Coordinates of C-alpha atoms in Angstrom, one line a residue:
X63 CA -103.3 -70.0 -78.4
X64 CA -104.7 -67.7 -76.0
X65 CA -108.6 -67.9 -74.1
X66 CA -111.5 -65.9 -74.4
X67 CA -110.6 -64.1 -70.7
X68 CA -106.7 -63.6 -72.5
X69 CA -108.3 -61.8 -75.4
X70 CA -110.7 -59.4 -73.5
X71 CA -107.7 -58.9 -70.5
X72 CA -107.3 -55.0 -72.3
X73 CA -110.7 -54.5 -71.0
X74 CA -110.0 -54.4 -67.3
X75 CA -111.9 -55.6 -64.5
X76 CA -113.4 -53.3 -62.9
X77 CA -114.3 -50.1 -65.6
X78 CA -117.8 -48.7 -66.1
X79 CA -118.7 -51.1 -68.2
X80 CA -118.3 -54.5 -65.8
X81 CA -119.6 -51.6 -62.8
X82 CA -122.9 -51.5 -64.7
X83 CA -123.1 -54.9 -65.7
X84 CA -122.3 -56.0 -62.5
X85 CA -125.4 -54.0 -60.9
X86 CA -127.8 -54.3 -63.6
X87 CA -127.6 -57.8 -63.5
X88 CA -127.4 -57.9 -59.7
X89 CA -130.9 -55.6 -59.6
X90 CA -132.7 -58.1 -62.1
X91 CA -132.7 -60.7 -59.1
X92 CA -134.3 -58.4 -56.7
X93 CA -137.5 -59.7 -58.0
X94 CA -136.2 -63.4 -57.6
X95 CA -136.5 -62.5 -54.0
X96 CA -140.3 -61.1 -53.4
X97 CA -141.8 -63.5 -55.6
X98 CA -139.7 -66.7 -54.6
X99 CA -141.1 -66.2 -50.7
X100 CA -144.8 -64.5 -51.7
X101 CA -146.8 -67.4 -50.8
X102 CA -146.2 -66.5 -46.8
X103 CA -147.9 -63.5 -47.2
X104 CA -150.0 -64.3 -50.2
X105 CA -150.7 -68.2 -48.1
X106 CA -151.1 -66.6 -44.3
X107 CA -153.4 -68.1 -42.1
X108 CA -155.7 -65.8 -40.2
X109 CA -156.9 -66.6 -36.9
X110 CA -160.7 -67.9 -37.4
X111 CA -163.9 -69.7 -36.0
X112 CA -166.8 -71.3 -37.0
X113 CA -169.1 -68.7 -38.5
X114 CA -172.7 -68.4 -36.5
X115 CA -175.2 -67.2 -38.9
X116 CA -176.5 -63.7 -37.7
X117 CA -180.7 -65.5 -38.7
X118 CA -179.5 -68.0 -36.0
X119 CA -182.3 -67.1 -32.9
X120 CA -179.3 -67.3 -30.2
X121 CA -178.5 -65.4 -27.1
X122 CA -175.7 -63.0 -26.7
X123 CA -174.6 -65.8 -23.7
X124 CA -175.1 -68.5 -26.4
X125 CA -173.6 -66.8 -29.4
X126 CA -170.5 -66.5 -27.2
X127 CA -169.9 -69.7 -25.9
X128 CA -171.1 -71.2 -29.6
X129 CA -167.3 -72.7 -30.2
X130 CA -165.7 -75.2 -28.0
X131 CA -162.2 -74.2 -26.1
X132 CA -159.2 -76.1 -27.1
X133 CA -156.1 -76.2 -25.3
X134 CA -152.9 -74.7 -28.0
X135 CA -149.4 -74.2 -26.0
X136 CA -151.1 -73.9 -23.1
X137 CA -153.8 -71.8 -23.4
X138 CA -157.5 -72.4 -24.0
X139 CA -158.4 -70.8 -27.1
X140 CA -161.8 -70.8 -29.8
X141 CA -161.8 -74.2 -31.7
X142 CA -160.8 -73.6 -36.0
X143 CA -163.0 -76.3 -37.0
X144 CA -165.8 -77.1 -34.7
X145 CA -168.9 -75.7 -33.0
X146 CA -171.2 -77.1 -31.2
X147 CA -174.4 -77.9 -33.0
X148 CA -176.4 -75.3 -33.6
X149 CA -179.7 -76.6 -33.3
X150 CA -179.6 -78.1 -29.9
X151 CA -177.9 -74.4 -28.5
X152 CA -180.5 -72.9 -30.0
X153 CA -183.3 -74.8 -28.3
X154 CA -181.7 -74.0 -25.3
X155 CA -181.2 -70.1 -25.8
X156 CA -184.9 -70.4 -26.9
X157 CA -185.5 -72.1 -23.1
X158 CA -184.0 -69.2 -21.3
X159 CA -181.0 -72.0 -20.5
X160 CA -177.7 -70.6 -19.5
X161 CA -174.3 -71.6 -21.0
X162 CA -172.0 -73.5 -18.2
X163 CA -174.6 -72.9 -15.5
X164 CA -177.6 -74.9 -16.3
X165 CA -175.9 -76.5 -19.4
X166 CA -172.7 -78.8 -19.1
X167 CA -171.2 -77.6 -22.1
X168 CA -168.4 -80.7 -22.3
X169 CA -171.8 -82.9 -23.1
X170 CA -173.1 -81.2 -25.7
X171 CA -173.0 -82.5 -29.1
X172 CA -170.4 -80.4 -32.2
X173 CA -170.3 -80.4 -35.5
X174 CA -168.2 -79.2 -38.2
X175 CA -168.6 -75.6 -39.7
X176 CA -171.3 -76.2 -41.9
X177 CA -171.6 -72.1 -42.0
X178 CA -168.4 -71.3 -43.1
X179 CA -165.6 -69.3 -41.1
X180 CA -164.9 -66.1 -40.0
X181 CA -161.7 -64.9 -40.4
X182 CA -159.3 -62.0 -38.4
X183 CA -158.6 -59.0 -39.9
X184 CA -156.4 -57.6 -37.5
X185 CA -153.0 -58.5 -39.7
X186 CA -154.3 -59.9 -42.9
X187 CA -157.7 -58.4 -45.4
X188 CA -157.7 -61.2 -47.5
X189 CA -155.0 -63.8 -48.5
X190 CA -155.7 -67.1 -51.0
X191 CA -157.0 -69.0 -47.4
X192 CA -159.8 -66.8 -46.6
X193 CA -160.5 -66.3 -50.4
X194 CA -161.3 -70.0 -50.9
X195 CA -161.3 -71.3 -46.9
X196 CA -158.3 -73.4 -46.7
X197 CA -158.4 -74.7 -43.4
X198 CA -159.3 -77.5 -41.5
X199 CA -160.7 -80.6 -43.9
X200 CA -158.6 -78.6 -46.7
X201 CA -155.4 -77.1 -44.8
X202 CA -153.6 -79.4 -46.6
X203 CA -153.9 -77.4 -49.7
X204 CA -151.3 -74.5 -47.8
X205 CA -148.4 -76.4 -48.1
X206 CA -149.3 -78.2 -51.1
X207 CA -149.4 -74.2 -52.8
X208 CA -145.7 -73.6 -51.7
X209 CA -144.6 -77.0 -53.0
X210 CA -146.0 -76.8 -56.1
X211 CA -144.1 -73.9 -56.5
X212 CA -141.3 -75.1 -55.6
X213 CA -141.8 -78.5 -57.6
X214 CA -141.8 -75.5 -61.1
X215 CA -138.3 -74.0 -59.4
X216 CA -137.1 -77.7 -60.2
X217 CA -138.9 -78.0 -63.6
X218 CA -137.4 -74.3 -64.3
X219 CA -133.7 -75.4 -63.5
X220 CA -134.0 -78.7 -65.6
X221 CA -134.5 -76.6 -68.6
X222 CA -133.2 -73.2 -68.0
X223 CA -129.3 -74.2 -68.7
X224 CA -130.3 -75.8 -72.3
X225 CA -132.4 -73.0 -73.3
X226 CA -129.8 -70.5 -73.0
X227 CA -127.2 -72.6 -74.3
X228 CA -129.7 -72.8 -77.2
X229 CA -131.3 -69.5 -77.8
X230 CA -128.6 -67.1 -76.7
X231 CA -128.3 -65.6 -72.3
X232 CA -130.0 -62.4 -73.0
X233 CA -132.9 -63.4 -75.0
X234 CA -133.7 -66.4 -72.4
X235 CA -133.0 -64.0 -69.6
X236 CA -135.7 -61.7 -70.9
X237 CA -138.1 -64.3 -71.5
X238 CA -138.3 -65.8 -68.2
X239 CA -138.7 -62.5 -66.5
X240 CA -141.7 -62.0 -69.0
X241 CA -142.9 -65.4 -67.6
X242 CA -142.3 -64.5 -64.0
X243 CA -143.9 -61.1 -64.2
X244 CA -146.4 -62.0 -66.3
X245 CA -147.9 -65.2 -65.1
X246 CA -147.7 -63.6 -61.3
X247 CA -150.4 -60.8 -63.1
X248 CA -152.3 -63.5 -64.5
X249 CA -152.6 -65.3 -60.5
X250 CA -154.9 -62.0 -60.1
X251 CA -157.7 -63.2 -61.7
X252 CA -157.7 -67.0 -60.4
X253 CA -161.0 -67.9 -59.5
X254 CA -160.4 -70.4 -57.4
X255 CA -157.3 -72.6 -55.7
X256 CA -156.4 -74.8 -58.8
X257 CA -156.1 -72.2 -61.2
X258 CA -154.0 -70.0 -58.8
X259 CA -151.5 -73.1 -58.2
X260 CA -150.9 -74.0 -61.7
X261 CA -150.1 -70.4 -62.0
X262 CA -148.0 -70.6 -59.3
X263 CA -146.1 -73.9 -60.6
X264 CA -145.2 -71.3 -63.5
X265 CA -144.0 -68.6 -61.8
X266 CA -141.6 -70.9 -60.0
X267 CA -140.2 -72.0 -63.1
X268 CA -139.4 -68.4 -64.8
X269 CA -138.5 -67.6 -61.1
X270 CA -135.3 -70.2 -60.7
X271 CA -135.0 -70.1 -64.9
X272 CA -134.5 -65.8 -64.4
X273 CA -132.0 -66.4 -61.2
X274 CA -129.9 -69.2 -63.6
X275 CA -129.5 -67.0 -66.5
X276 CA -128.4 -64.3 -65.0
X277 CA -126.0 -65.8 -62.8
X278 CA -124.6 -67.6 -66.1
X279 CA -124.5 -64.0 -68.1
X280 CA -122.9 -62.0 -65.6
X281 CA -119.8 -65.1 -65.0
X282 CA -119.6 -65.2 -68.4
X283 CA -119.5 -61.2 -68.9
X284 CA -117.3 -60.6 -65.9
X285 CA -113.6 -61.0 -65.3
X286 CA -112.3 -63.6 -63.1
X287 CA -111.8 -61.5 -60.0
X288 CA -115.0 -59.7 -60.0
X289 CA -117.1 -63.2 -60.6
X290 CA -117.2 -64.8 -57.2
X291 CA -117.7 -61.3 -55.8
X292 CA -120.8 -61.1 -58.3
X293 CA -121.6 -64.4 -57.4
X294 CA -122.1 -63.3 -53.7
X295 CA -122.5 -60.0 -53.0
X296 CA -124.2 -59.1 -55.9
X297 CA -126.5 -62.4 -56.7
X298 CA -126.9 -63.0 -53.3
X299 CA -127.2 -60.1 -51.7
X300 CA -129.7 -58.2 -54.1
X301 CA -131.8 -61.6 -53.8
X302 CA -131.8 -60.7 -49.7
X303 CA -132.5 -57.2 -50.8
X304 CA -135.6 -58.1 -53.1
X305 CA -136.8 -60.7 -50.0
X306 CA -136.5 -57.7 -47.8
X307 CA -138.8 -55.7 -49.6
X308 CA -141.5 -58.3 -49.8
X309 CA -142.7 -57.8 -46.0
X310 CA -142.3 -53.8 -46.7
X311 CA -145.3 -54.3 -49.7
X312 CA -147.2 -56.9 -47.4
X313 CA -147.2 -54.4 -44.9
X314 CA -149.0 -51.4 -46.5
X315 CA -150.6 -54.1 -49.1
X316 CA -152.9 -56.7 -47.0
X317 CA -155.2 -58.0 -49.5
X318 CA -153.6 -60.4 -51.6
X319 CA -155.2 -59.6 -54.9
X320 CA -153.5 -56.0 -54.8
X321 CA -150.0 -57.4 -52.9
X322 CA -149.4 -59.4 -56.4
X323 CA -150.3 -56.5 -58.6
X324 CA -147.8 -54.4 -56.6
X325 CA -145.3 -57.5 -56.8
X326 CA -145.5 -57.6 -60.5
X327 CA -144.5 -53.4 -61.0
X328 CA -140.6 -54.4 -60.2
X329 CA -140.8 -57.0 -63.4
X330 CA -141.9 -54.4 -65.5
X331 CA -139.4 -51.9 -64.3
X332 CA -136.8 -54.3 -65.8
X333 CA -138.1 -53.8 -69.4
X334 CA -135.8 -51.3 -70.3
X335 CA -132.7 -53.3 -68.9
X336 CA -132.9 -55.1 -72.4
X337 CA -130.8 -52.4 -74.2
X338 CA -127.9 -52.1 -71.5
X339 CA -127.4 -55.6 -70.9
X340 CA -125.6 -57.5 -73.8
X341 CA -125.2 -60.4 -75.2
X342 CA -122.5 -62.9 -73.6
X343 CA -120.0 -62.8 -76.2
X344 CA -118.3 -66.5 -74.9
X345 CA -121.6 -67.4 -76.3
X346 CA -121.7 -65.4 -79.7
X347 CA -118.3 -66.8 -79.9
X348 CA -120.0 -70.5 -79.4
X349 CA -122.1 -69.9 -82.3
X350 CA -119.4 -68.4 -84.4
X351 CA -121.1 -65.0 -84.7
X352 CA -117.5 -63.5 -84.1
X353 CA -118.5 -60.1 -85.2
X354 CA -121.4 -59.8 -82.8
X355 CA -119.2 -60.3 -80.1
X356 CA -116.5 -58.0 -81.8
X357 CA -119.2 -55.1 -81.4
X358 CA -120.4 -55.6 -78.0
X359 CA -116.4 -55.6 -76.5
X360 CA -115.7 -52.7 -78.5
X361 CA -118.6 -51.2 -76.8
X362 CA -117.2 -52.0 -73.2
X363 CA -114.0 -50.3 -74.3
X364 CA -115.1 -47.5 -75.6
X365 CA -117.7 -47.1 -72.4
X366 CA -113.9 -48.0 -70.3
X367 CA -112.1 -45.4 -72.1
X368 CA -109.8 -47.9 -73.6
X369 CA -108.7 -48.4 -77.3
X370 CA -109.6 -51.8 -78.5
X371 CA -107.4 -53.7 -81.2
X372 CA -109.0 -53.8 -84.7
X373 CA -109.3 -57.5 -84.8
X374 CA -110.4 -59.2 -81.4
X375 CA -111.6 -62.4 -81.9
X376 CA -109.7 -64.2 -84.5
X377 CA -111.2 -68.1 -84.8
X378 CA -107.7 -70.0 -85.0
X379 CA -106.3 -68.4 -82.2
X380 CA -109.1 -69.0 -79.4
X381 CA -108.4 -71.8 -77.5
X382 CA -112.4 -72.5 -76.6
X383 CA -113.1 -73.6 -80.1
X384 CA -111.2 -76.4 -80.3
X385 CA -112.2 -78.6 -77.5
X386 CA -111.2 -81.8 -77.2
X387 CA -113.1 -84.8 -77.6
X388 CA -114.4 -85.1 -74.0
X389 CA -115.3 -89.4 -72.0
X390 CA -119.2 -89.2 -72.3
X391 CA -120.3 -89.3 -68.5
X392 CA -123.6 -90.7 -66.8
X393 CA -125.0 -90.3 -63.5
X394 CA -123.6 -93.5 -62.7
X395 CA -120.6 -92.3 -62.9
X396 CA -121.6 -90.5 -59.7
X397 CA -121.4 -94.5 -58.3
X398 CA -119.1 -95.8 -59.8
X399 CA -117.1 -97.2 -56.8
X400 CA -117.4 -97.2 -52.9
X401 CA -115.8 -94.2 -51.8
X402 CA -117.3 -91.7 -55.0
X403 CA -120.5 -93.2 -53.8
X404 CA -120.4 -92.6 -50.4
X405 CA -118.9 -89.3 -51.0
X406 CA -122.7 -88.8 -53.7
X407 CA -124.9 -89.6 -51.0
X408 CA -123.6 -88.2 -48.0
X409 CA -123.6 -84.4 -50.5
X410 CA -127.2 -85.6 -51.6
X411 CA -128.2 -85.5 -48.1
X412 CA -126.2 -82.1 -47.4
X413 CA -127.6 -80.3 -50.1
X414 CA -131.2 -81.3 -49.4
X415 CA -131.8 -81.3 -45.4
X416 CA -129.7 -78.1 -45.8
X417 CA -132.1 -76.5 -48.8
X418 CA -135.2 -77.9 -45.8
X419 CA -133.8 -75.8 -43.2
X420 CA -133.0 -73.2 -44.9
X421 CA -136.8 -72.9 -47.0
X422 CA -138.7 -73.9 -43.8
X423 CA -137.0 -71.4 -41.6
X424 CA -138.0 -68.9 -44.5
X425 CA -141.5 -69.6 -44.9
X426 CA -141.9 -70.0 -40.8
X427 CA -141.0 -66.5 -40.1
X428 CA -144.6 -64.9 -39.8
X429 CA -145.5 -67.5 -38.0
X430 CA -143.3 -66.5 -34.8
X431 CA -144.7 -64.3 -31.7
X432 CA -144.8 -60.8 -32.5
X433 CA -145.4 -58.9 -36.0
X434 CA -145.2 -61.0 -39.2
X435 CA -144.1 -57.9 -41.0
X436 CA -141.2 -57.4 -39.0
X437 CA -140.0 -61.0 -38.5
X438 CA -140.2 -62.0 -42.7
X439 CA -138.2 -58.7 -42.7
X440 CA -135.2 -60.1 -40.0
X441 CA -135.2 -63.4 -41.8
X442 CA -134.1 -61.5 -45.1
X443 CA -131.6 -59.2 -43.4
X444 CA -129.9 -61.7 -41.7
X445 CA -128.9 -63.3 -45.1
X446 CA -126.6 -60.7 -45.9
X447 CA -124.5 -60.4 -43.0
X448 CA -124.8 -64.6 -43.9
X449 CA -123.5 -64.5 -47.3
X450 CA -120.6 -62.3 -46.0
X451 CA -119.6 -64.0 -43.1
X452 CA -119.8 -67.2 -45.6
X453 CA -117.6 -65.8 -48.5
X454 CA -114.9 -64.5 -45.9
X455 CA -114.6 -67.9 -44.9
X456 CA -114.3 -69.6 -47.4
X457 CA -111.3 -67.6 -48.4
X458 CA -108.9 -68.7 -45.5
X459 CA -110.7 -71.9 -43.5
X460 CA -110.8 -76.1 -44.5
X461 CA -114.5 -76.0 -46.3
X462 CA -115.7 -79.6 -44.2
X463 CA -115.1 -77.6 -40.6
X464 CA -116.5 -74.3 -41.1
X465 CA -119.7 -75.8 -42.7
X466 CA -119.5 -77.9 -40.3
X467 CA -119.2 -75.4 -37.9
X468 CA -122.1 -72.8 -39.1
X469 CA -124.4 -76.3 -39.3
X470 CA -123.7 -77.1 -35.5
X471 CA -124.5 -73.4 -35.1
X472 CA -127.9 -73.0 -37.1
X473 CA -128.6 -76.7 -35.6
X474 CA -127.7 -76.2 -32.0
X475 CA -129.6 -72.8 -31.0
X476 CA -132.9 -74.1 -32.7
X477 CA -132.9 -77.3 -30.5
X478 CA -132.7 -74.4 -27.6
X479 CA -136.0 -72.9 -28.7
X480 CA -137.3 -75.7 -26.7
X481 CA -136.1 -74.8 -23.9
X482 CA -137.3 -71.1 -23.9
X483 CA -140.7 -70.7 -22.0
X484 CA -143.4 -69.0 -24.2
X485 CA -143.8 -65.9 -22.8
X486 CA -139.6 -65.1 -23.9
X487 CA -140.8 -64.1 -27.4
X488 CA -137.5 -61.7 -27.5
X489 CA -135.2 -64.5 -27.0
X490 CA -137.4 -67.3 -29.0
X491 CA -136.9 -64.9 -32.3
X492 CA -133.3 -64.4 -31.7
X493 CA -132.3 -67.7 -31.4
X494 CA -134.7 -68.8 -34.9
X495 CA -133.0 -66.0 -36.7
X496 CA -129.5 -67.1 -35.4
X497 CA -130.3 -70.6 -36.5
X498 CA -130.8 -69.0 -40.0
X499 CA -127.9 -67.2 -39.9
X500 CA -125.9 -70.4 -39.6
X501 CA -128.0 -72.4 -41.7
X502 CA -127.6 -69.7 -44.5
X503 CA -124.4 -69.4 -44.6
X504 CA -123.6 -73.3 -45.5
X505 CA -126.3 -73.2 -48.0
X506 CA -124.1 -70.6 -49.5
X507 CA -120.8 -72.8 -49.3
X508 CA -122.5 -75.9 -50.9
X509 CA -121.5 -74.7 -54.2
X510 CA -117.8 -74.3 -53.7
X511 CA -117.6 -77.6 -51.5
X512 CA -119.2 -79.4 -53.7
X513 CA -117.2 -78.2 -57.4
X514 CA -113.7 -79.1 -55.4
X515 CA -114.7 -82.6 -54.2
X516 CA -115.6 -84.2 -57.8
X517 CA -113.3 -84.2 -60.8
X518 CA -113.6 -82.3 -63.9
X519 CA -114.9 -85.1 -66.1
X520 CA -117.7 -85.4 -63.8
X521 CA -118.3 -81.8 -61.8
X522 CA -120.9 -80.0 -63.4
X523 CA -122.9 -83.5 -63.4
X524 CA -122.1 -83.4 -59.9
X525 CA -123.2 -80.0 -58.8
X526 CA -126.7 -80.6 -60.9
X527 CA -127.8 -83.7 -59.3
X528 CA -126.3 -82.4 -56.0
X529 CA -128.5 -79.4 -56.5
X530 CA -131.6 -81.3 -57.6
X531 CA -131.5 -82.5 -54.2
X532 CA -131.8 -78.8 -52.9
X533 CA -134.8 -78.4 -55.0
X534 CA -136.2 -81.7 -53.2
X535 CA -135.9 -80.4 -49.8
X536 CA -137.5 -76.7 -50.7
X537 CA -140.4 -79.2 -52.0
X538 CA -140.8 -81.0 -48.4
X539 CA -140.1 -77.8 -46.3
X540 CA -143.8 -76.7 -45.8
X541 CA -144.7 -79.9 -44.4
X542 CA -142.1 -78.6 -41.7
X543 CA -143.9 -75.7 -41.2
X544 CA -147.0 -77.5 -41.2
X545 CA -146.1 -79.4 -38.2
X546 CA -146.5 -75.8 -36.0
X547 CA -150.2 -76.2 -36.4
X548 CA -149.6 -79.2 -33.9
X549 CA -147.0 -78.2 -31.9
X550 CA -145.1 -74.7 -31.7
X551 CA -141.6 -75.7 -31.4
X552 CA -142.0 -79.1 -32.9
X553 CA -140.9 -77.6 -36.2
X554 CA -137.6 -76.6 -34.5
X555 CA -137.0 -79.8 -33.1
X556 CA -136.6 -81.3 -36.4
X557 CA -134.9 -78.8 -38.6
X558 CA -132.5 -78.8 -35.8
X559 CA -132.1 -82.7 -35.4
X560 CA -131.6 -82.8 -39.1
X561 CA -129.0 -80.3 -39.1
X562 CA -126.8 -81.1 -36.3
X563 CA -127.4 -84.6 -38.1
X564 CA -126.3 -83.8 -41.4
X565 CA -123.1 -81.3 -39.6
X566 CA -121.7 -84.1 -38.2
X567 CA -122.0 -86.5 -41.5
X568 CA -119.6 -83.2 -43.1
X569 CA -117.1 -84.0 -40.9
X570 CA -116.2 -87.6 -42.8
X571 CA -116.1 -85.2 -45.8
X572 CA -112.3 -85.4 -47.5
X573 CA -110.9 -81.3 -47.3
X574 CA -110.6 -79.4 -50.3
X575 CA -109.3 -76.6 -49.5
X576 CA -105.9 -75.7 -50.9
X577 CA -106.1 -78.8 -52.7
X578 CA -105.6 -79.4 -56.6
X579 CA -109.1 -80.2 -58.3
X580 CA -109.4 -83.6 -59.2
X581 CA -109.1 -84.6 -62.9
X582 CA -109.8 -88.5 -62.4
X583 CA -112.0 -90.5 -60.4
X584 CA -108.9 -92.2 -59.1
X585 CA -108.0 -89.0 -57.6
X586 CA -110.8 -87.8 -55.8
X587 CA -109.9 -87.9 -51.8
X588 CA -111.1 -90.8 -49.7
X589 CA -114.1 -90.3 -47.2
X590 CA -112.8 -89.6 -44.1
X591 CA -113.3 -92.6 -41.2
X592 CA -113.7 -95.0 -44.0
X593 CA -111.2 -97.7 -45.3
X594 CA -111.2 -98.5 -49.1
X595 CA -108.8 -100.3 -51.0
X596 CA -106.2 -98.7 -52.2
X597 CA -106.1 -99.1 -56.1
X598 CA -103.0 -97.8 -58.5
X599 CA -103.1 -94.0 -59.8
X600 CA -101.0 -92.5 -62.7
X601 CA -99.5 -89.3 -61.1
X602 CA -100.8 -86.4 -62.6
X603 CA -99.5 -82.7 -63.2
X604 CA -100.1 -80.5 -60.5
X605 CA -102.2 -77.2 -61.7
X606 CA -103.2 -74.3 -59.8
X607 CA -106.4 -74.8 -57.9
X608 CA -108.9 -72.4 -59.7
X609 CA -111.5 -70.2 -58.2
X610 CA -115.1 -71.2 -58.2
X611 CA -118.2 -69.7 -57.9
X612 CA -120.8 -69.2 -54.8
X613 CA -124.2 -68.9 -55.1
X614 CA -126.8 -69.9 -52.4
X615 CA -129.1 -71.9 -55.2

């Protein structure tokens, strides 16, 4: 009996044909990367007031001091939401009355802007908030949009994995990018803020459904060294690269309208990626269309230079169609005694308050002193150095210290942002994109810690619900970024608490690394600092600890 990766060994690893596989698949998540963080260009907040009507018989004095002063991080600035009534300032324009001389203007009377706003210009023409005035009574509708959105990512990876274990990698893969691209055109012509959300809701689920696909394709295409390098400098990595890109087409792009036309020319650009990028044949093999699957590795060998056998797949001799009877598994499982149950809901909590840092540090990033453009453009980049840095150690360190470690990190300096007076801008940006550093690079381990704790009857259950969690915490993020509107660095002062938090609950993780992979429940580790009793295990075979994958979703 020999395996599917036994069979295809005469291929190689790394010939043209896994070289262009590799990067063709790596370049269809670029636009994973623009369109999953959009909304904080598409979603910006401009600097506004209320709007004065021009008819309005006001002073030049008057018409200047028609907006209260509020005090934000220390200095006075216009009021968003009020003004004061118009009626009584004009009676006292009309009166030849002077503003703060002969009128107290703490006594006077305000009201809400019944006018409308007016919006700055200076770094944004027109975004979905201006368009349709999402601020004060209906701010709440910001972070709503980037949760909905995120809310389709987890509709998208509920039913991504079935489709394309139903209707074949590529097909499914092409589809969703159809769905991405084409319902992000569609968000064009939204006439107002419901239609453009449901839209949105869409897009997030051919976004994550795109990213699942592909990652499953190339795993299944690749050989076993190249897949965790595929897995995280080339999924990873080229979704940094397409988020990098994203503040460069904001930048020369400010009206929204225009900024998602441009966002949808990359989708479209992948249409002729549909005839280089096969077919997995593990999957033709599934299905039993061995001669499909014949075709498409005698391709790769003849693009490899290498002479394939005359008969490749033969049915009685691969291993992966005769698969044992396997114990049905429910999520109970996940709970079925004290120490698997601790071990559930102390990686529940890791995965989401993680996935919150992580997603709220993203969506922040214009939001710091000094150009938007520039900082979205620093929170991508530092993801790469993040992803290497992550899959370096992960290759020679215990996984519970060094996430652990990179969580105390990506914790620790955003609690300092406290600390740092305003006018340290420099410092204040350093110190967020060090905390997303850190925080990056665990989201990135999650993956690998998480496959080596649980046992295989149970580990991909595991990793899902795990994962959902993730999904959970990208939904709740805005409201993190939401709380800058009352405080600058209260934001910070969460997503730090929470990590340093959730840093030190890794630490009573058991190790994995250099462990064998559990088979049993019995033989998962115990939680470190808790007692359980000890119950009777059957001594198992020891097998070589395989590799798994990273990915940082």
């Amino acid at each position: 009996m020999r395996d599917y990766d036994e069979v295809t060994s005469f291929l190689g690893d790394w010939g043209p044909f896994q070289r262009l596989i590799f990067f063709l698949l790596s370049a269809s998540i670029i636009p994973n990367g623009f369109n999953g963080m959009s909304v904080v260009f598409l979603a910006a907040t401009p600097e506004h007031r209320c709007r004065v009507p021009d008819t309005a018989n006001l002073s030049r004095a008057w018409r200047n001091h028609s907006v209260p002063l509020r005090l934000q991080d220390g200095r006075e600035v216009p009021h968003s939401c009020r003004r004061y009534r118009l009626a009584a300032i004009a009676n006292f324009s009309a009166l030849g009355l002077e503003p703060g001389r002969d009128v107290d203007l703490e006594q006077l009377e305000q009201e809400g802007c019944v006018d409308g706003w007016e919006f700055s210009q200076d770094i944004y023409l027109s975004t979905i908030v201006t368009e349709w005035s999402l601020v004060c009574e209906d701010d709440w509708k910001t972070p709503l949009t980037s949760s909905l959105f995120f809310v389709g990512v987890l509709l998208g990876s509920f039913v991504s994995g079935q489709l394309s274990d139903r209707f074949g990698r590529k097909s499914i893969l092409f589809t969703t990018m159809a769905v991405q691209t084409g319902f992000s055109f569609l968000q064009i012509f939204s006439i107002n803020w419901e239609m453009f959300t449901i839209l949105f809701v869409i897009v997030g689920m051919g976004q994550i459904s795109n990213y699942v696909v592909a990652f499953i394709l190339g795993t299944e295409i690749l050989g076993k060294s190249v897949r965790i390098l595929f897995s995280t400098l080339g999924v990873c990595t080229f979704f940094a690269v397409g988020y990098m890109l994203l503040p460069l087409f904001a930048y020369f792009i400010r009206d929204w309208r225009m900024l998602l036309l441009a966002l949808t020319v990359p989708g479209v650009l992948c249409i002729p990626l549909w005839w280089f990028i096969p077919e997995s044949p593990r999957w033709l093999i599934s299905q039993r269309r061995f001669r499909e699957a014949e075709s498409i590795i005698q391709k790769a060998a003849k693009m490899n230079n290498i002479a394939a056998p005359t008969v490749i797949f033969d049915p009685m001799e691969l291993q992966e169609l005769k698969l044992p009877s396997q114990q049905k598994v429910f999520i109970l499982d996940l709970f079925r005694t004290r120490n698997i149950a601790t071990i559930t809901i102390m990686s529940l909590l890791l995965w989401m308050l993680t996935s919150v840092g992580y997603f709220a540090l993203s969506l922040n990033a214009p939001n710091l002193h000094g150009d938007a453009y520039l900082n979205c453009f620093l929170s991508a980049l530092i993801e790469v150095p993040a992803y290497i840095v992550a899959w370096l150690l992960l290759r020679t360190l215990p996984r519970r210290y060094i996430i652990a470690g990179v969580l105390f990190l990506g914790g620790g300096v955003l609690l300092l942002i406290q600390l740092v007076p305003a006018d340290y801008n420099l410092l204040s940006i350093g110190l967020v994109m060090l905390g997303k550093f850190g925080i990056t690079s665990a989201f990135s381990m999650l993956y690998v810690f998480t496959a080596e704790l649980y046992p295989t009857l149970v580990r991909n259950m595991a990793v899902g619900v795990t994962s959902m969690a993730s999904r959970v915490g990208s939904i709740i993020a805005p409201y993190f970024v939401y709380l800058g509107a009352y405080d600058r660095v209260l934001p910070y002062i969460v997503m730090g608490s929470l990590t340093v938090f959730i840093g030190i609950i890794t630490l009573f993780f058991p190790e994995s690394f250099g462990m064998t992979l559990p088979e049993t429940l019995e033989q998962m580790q115990k939680v470190k600092g808790f007692r359980f009793r000890k119950k009777p295990r059957d001594s198992v075979e020891k097998e070589e600890n395989p590799k798994v994958l990273v990915t940082s979703f």
